[in-house]
PDB file of C-alpha atoms in Angstrom:
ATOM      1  CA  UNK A   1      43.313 -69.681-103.055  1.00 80.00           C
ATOM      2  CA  UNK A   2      40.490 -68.193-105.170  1.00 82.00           C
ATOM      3  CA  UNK A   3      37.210 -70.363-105.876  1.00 77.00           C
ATOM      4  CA  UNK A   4      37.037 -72.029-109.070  1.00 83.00           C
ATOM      5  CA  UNK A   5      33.665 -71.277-110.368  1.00 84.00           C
ATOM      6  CA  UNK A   6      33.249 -67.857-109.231  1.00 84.00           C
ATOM      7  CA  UNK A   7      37.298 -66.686-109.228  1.00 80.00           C
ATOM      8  CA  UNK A   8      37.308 -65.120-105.672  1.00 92.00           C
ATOM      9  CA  UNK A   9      39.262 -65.740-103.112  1.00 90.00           C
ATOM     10  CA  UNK A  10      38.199 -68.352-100.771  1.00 88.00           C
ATOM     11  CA  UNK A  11      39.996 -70.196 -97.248  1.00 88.00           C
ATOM     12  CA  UNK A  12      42.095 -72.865 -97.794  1.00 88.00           C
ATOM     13  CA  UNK A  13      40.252 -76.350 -97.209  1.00 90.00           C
ATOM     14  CA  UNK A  14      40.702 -78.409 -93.900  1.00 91.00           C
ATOM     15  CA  UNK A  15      39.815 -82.066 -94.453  1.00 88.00           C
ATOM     16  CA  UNK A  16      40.856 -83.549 -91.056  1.00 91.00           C
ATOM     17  CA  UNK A  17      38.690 -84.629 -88.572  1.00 95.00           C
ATOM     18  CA  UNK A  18      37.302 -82.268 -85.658  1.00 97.00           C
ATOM     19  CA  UNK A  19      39.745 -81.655 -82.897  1.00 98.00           C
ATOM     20  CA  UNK A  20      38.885 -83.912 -79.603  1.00 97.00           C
ATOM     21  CA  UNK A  21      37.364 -82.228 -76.623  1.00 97.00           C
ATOM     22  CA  UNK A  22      39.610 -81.863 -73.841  1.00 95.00           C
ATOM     23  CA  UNK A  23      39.832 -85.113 -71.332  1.00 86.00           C
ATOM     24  CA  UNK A  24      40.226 -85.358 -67.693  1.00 84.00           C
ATOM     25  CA  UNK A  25      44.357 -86.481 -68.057  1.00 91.00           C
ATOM     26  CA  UNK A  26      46.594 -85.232 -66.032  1.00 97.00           C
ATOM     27  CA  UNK A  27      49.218 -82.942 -67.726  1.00 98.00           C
ATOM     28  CA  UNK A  28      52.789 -83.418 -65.690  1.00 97.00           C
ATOM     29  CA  UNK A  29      55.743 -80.931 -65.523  1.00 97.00           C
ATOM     30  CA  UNK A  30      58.955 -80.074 -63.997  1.00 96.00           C
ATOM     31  CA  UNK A  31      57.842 -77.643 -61.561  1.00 97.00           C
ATOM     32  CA  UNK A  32      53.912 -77.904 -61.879  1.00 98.00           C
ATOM     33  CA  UNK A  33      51.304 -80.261 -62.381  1.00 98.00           C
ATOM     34  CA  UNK A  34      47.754 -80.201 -64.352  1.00 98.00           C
ATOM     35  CA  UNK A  35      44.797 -82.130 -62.561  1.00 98.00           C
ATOM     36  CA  UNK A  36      40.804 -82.133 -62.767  1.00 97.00           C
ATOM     37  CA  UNK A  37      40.095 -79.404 -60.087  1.00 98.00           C
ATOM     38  CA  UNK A  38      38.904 -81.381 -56.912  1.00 98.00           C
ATOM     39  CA  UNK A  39      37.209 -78.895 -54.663  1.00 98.00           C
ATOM     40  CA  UNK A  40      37.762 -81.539 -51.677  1.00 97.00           C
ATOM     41  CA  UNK A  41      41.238 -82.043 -52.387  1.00 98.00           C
ATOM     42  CA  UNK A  42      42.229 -78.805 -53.267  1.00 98.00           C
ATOM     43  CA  UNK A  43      39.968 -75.964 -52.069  1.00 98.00           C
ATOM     44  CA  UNK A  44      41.525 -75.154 -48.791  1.00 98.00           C
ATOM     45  CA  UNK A  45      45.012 -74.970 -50.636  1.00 98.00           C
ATOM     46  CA  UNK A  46      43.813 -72.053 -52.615  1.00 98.00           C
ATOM     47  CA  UNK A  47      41.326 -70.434 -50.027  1.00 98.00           C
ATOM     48  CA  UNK A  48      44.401 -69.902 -48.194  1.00 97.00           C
ATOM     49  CA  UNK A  49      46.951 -68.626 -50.702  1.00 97.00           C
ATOM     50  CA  UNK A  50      43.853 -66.513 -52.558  1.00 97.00           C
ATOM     51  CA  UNK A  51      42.261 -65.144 -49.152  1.00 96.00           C
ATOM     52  CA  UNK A  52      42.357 -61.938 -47.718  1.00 94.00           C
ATOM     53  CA  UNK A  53      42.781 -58.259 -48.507  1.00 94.00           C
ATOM     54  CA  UNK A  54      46.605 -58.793 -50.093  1.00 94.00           C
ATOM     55  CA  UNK A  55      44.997 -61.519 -52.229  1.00 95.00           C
ATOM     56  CA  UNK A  56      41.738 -59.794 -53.342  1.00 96.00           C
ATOM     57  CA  UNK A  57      43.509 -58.343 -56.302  1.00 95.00           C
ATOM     58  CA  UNK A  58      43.986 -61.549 -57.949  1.00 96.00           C
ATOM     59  CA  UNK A  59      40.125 -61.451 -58.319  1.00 97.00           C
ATOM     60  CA  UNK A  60      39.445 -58.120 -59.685  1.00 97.00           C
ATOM     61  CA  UNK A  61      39.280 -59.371 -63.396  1.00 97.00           C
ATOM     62  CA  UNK A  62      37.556 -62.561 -62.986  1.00 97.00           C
ATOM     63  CA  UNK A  63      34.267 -63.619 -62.997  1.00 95.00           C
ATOM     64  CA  UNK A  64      34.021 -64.310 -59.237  1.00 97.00           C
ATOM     65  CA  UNK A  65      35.475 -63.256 -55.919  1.00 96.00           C
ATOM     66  CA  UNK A  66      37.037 -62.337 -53.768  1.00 97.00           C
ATOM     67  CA  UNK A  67      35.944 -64.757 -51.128  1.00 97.00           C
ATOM     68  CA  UNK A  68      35.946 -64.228 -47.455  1.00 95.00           C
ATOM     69  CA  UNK A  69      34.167 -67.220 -45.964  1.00 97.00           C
ATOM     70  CA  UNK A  70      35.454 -70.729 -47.250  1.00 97.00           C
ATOM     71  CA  UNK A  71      32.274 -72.357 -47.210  1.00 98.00           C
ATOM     72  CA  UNK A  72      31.298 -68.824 -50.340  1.00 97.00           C
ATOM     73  CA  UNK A  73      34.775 -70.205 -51.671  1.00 98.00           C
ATOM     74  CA  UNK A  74      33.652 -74.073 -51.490  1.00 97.00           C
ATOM     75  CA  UNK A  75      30.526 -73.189 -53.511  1.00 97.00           C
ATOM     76  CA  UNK A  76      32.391 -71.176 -56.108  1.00 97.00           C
ATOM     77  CA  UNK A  77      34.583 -74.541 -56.895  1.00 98.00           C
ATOM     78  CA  UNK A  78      32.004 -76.668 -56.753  1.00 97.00           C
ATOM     79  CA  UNK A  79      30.090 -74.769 -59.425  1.00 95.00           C
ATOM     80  CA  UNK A  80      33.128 -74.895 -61.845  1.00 94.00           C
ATOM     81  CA  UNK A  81      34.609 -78.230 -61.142  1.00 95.00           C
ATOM     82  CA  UNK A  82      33.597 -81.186 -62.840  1.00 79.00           C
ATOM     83  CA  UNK A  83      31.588 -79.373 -66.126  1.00 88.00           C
ATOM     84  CA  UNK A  84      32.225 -80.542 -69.416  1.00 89.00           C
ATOM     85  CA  UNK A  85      32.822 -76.655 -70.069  1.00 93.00           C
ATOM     86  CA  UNK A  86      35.152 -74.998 -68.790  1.00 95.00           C
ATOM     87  CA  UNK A  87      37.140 -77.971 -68.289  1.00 97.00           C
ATOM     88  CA  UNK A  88      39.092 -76.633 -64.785  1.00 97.00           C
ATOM     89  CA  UNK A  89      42.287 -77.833 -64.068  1.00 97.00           C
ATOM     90  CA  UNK A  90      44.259 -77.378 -60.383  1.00 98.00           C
ATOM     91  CA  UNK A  91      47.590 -75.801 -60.811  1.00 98.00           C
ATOM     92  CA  UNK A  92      49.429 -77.915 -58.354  1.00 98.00           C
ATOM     93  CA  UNK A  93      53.187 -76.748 -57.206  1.00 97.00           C
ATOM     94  CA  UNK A  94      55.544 -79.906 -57.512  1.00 97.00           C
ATOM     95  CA  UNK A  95      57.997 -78.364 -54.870  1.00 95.00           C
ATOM     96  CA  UNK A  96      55.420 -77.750 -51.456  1.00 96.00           C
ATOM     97  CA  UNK A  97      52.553 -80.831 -53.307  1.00 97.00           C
ATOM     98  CA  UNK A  98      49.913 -77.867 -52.655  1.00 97.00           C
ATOM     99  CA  UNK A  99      47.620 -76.543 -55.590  1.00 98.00           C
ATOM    100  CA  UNK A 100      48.931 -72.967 -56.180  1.00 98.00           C
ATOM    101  CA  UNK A 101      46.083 -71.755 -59.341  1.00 98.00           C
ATOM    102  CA  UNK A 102      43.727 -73.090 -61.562  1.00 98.00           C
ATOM    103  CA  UNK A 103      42.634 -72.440 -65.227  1.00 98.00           C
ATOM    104  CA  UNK A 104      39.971 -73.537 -67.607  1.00 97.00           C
ATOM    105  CA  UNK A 105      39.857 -74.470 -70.997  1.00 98.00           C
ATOM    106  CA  UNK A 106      36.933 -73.233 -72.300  1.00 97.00           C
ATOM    107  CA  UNK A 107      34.433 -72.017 -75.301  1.00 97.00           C
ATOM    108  CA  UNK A 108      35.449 -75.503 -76.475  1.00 98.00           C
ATOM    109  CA  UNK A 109      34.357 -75.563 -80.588  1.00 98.00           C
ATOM    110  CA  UNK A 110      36.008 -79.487 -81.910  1.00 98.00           C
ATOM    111  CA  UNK A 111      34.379 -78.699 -85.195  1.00 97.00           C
ATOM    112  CA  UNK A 112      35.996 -75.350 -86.104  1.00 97.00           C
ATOM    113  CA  UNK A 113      39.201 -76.384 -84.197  1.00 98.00           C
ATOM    114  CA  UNK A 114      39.168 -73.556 -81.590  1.00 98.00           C
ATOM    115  CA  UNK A 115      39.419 -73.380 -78.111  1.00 98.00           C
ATOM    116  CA  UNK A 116      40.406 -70.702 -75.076  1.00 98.00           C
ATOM    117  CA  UNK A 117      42.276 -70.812 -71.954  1.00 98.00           C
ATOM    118  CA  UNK A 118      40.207 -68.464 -69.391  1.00 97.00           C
ATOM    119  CA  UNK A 119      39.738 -67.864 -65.617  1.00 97.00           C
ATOM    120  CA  UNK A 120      43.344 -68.126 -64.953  1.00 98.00           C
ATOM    121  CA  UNK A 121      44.362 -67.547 -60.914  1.00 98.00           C
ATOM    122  CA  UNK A 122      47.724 -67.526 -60.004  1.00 97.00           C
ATOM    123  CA  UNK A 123      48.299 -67.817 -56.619  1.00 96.00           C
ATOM    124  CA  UNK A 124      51.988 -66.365 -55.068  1.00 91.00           C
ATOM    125  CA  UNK A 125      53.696 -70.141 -55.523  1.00 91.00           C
ATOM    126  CA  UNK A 126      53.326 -69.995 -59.566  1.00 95.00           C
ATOM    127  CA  UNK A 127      52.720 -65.708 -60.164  1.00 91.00           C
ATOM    128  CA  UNK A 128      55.615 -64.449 -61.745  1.00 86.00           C
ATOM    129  CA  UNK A 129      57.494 -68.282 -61.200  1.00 92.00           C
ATOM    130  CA  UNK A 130      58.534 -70.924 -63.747  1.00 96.00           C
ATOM    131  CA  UNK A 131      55.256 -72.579 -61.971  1.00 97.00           C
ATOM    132  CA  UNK A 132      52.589 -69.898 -63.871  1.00 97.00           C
ATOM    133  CA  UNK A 133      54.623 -70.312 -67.213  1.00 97.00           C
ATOM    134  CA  UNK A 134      54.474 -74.081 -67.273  1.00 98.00           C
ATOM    135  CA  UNK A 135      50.801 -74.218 -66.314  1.00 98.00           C
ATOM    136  CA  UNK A 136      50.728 -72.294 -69.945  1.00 98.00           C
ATOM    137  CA  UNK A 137      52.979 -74.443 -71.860  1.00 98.00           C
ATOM    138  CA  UNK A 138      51.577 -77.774 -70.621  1.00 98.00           C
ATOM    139  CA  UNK A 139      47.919 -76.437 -71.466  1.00 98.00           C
ATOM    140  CA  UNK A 140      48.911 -75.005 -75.143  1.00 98.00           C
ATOM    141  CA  UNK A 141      50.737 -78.392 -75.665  1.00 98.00           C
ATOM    142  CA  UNK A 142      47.649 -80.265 -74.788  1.00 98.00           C
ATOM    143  CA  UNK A 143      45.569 -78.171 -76.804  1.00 98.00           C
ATOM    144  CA  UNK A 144      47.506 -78.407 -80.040  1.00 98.00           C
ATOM    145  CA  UNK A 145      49.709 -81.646 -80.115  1.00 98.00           C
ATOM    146  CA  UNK A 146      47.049 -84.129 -77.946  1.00 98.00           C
ATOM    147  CA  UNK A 147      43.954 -82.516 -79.209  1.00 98.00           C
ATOM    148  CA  UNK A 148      44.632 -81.110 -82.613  1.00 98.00           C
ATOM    149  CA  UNK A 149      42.714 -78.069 -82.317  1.00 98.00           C
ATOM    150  CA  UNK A 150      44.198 -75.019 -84.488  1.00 97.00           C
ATOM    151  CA  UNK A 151      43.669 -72.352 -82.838  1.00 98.00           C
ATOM    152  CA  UNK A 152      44.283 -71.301 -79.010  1.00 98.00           C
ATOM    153  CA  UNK A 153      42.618 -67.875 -77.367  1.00 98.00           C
ATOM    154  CA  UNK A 154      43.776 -65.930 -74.362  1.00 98.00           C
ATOM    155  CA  UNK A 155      41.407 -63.016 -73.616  1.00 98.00           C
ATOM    156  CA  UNK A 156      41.109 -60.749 -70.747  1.00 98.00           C
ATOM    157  CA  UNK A 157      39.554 -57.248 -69.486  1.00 98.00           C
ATOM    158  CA  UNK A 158      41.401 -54.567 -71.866  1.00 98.00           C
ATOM    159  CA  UNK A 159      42.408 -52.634 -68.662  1.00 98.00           C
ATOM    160  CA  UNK A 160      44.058 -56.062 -67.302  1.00 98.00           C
ATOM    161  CA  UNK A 161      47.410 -54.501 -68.198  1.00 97.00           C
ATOM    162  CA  UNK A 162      49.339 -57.867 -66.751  1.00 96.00           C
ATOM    163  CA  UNK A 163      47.142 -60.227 -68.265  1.00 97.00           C
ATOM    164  CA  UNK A 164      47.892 -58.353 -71.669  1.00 98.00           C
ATOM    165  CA  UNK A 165      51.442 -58.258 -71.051  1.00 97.00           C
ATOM    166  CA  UNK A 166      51.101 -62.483 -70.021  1.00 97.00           C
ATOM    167  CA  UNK A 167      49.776 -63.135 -73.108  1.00 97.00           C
ATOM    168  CA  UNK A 168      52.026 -61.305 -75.782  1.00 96.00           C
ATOM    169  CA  UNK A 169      55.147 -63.141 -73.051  1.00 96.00           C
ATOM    170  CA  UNK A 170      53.416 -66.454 -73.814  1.00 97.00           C
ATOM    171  CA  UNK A 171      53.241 -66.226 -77.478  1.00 95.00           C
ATOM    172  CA  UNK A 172      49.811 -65.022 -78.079  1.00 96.00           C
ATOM    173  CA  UNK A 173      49.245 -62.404 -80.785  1.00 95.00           C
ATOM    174  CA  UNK A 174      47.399 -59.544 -80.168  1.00 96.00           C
ATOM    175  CA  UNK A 175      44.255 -58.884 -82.168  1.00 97.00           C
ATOM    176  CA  UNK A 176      42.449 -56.078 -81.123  1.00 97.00           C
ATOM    177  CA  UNK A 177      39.884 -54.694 -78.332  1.00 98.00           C
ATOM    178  CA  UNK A 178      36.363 -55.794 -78.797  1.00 97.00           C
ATOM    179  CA  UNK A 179      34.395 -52.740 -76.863  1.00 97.00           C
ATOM    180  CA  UNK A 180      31.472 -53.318 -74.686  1.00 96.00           C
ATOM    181  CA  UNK A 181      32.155 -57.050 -75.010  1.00 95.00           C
ATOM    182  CA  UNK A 182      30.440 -57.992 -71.951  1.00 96.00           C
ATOM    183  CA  UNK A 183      29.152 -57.242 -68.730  1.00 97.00           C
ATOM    184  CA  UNK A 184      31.422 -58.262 -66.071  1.00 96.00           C
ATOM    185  CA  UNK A 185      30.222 -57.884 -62.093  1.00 95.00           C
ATOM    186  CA  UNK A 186      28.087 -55.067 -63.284  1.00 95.00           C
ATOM    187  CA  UNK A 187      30.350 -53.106 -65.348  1.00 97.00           C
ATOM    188  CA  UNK A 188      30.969 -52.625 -68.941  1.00 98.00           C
ATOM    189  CA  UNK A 189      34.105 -54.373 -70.242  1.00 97.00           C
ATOM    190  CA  UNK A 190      36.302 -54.023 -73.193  1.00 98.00           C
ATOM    191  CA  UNK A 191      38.025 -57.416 -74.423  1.00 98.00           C
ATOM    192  CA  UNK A 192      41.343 -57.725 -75.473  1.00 98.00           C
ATOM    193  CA  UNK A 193      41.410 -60.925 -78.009  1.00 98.00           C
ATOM    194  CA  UNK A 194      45.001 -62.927 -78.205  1.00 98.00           C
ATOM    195  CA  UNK A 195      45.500 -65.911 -80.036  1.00 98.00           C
ATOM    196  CA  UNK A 196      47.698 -68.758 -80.847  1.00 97.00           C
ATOM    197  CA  UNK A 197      47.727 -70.573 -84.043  1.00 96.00           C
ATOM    198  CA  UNK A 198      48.651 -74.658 -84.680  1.00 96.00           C
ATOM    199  CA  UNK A 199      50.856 -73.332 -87.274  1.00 94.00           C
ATOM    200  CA  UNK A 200      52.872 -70.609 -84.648  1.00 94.00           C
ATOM    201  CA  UNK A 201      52.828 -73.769 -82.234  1.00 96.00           C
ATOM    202  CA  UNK A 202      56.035 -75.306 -82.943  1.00 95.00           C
ATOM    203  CA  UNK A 203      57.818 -72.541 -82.739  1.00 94.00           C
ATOM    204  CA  UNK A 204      56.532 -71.084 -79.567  1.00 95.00           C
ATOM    205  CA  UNK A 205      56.932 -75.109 -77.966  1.00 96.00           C
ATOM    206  CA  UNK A 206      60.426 -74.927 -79.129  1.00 95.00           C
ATOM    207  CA  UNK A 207      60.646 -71.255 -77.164  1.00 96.00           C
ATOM    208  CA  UNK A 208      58.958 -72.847 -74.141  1.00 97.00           C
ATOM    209  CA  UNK A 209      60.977 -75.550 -73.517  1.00 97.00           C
ATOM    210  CA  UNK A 210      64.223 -73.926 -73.967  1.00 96.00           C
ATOM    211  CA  UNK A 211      63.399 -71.886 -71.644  1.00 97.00           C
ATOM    212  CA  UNK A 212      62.010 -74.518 -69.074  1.00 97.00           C
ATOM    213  CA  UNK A 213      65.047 -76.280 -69.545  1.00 97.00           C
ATOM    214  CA  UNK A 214      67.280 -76.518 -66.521  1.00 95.00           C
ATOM    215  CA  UNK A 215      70.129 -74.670 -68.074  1.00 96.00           C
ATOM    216  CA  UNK A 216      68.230 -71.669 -68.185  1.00 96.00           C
ATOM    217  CA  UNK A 217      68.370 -71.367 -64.628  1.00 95.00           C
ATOM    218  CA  UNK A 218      70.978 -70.213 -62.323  1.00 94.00           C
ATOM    219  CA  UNK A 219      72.212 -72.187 -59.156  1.00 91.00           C
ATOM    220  CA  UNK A 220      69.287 -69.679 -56.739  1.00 88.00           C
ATOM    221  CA  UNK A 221      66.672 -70.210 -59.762  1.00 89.00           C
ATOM    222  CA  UNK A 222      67.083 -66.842 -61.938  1.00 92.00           C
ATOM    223  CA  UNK A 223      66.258 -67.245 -65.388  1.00 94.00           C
ATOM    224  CA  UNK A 224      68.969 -66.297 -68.196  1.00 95.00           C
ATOM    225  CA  UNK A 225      67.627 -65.245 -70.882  1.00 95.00           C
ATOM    226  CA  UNK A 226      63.339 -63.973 -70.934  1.00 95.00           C
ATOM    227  CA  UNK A 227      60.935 -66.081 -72.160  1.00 95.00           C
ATOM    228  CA  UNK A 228      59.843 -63.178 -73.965  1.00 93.00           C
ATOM    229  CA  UNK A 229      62.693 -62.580 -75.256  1.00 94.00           C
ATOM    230  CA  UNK A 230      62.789 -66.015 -76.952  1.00 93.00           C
ATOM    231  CA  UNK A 231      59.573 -65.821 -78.369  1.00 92.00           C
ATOM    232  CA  UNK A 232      60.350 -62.671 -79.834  1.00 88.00           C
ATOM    233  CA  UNK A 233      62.696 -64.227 -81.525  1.00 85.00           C
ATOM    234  CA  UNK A 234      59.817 -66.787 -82.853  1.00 78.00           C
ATOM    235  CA  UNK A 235      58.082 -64.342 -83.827  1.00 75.00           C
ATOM    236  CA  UNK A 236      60.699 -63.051 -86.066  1.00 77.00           C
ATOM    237  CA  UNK A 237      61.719 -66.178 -87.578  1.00 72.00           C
ATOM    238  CA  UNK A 238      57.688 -65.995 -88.958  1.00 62.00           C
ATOM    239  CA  UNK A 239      57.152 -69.498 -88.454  1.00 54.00           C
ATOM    240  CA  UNK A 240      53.388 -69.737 -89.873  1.00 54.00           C
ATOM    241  CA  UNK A 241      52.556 -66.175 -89.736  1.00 59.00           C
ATOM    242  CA  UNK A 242      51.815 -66.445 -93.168  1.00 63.00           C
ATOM    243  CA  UNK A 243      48.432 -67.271 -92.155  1.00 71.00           C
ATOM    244  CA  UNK A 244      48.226 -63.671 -90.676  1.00 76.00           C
ATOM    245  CA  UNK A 245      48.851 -61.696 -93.522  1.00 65.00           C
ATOM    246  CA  UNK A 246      45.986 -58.773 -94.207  1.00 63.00           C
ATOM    247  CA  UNK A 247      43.399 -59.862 -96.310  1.00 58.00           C
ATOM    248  CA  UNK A 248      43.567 -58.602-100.078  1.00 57.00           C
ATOM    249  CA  UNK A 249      41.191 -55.098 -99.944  1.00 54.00           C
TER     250      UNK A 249
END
């Protein structure tokens, strides 16, 4: 689309109204469920299943931890539940009723339509499980189809080689590494960016729930056929990638 007056090229016009900040609903699955993070209700849930030399790992790329004392841990959720940003929600395993992760939506823009999913823990219940992926689905799915933003972030430490690997599995698209980004428990960090666009959505929901779908999964709970195998296959059928061709040099 080129301007009219001066003949260059120019984005195309959205005229529909800001997206909505995200809301305190819960967000229900088959094997998971999304709730406001309730440091009373579920800190001592993820002390325990995030505690401890065998856990401190899960903590090496985020901003906090790893905690040793609960009442260190009790502070950290206090500090990030209940803000207007990030919006934290519990990751809460239907199977055991115990919260099993949490994640935040956060750098919430309604105007320009863009939002990020950050500070992601998985605890053992949900890491590597249908559990983790879920928590993923029912947060893009809330993002683009309750919301209406149009575009969905994922980024992570450039050396967080699972996170990386999470992303592209989810349907993100890889953008690039933003170097020196930030300064993360006092060191330098590169930023790998990932996105999702409203246009990419339906075809990575449609990828999502077929493989959610009980008949992906065997009678002892394998899966099939990869999730990132189907999304691959979104990919390729270039549902709106259109909107990620190279800009004319």
């Amino acid at each position: 689309m080129n301007d009219p007056a001066s003949g260059l090229p120019i984005g195309p016009i959205d005229d529909g109204p800001p997206a909505k900040r995200p809301d305190r609903r819960m967000l229900a699955g088959r094997f998971v469920t999304l709730v406001p993070l309730d440091p009373a209700a579920h800190g001592d849930d993820l002390f325990a299943a995030s505690r401890g030399p065998d856990h401190d790992p899960l903590w090496l790329y985020l901003n906090a931890g790893p905690f040793s004392e609960r009442a260190a841990f009790g502070t950290y959720l206090e500090s990030v539940a209940g803000r207007d940003e990030p919006v934290t929600l519990a990751i809460v395993d239907i199977a055991s009723g115990k919260a099993a992760g949490h994640l935040g939506l956060m750098r919430i823009k309604p105007a320009h339509k863009v939002i990020e999913v950050g500070n992601i823990l998985f605890t053992g219940a949900v890491s590597r499980a249908p559990g983790g992926t879920e928590a993923i689905f029912l947060a893009a799915r809330h993002v683009f189809d309750d919301l209406g933003f149009v575009r969905f972030e994922w980024k992570c430490n450039a050396l967080n080689a699972p996170s990386r690997r999470a992303a592209l599995r989810f349907g993100f698209t890889f953008e690039g590494i933003f170097p020196r980004h930030m300064i993360q428990k006092g060191r330098l960090r590169d930023t790998a960016w990932f996105s999702m666009l409203a246009s990419e959505w339906p075809a990575r929901r449609a990828a999502f729930e077929a493989w959610l779908a009980p008949g992906n999964f065997d009678a002892d709970g394998r899966q099939k056929v990869r999730l990132g195998d189907m999304m691959t296959d979104a990919v390729a059928r270039g549902q709106g990638e259109d909107e990620r061709a190279p800009v004319p040099g």
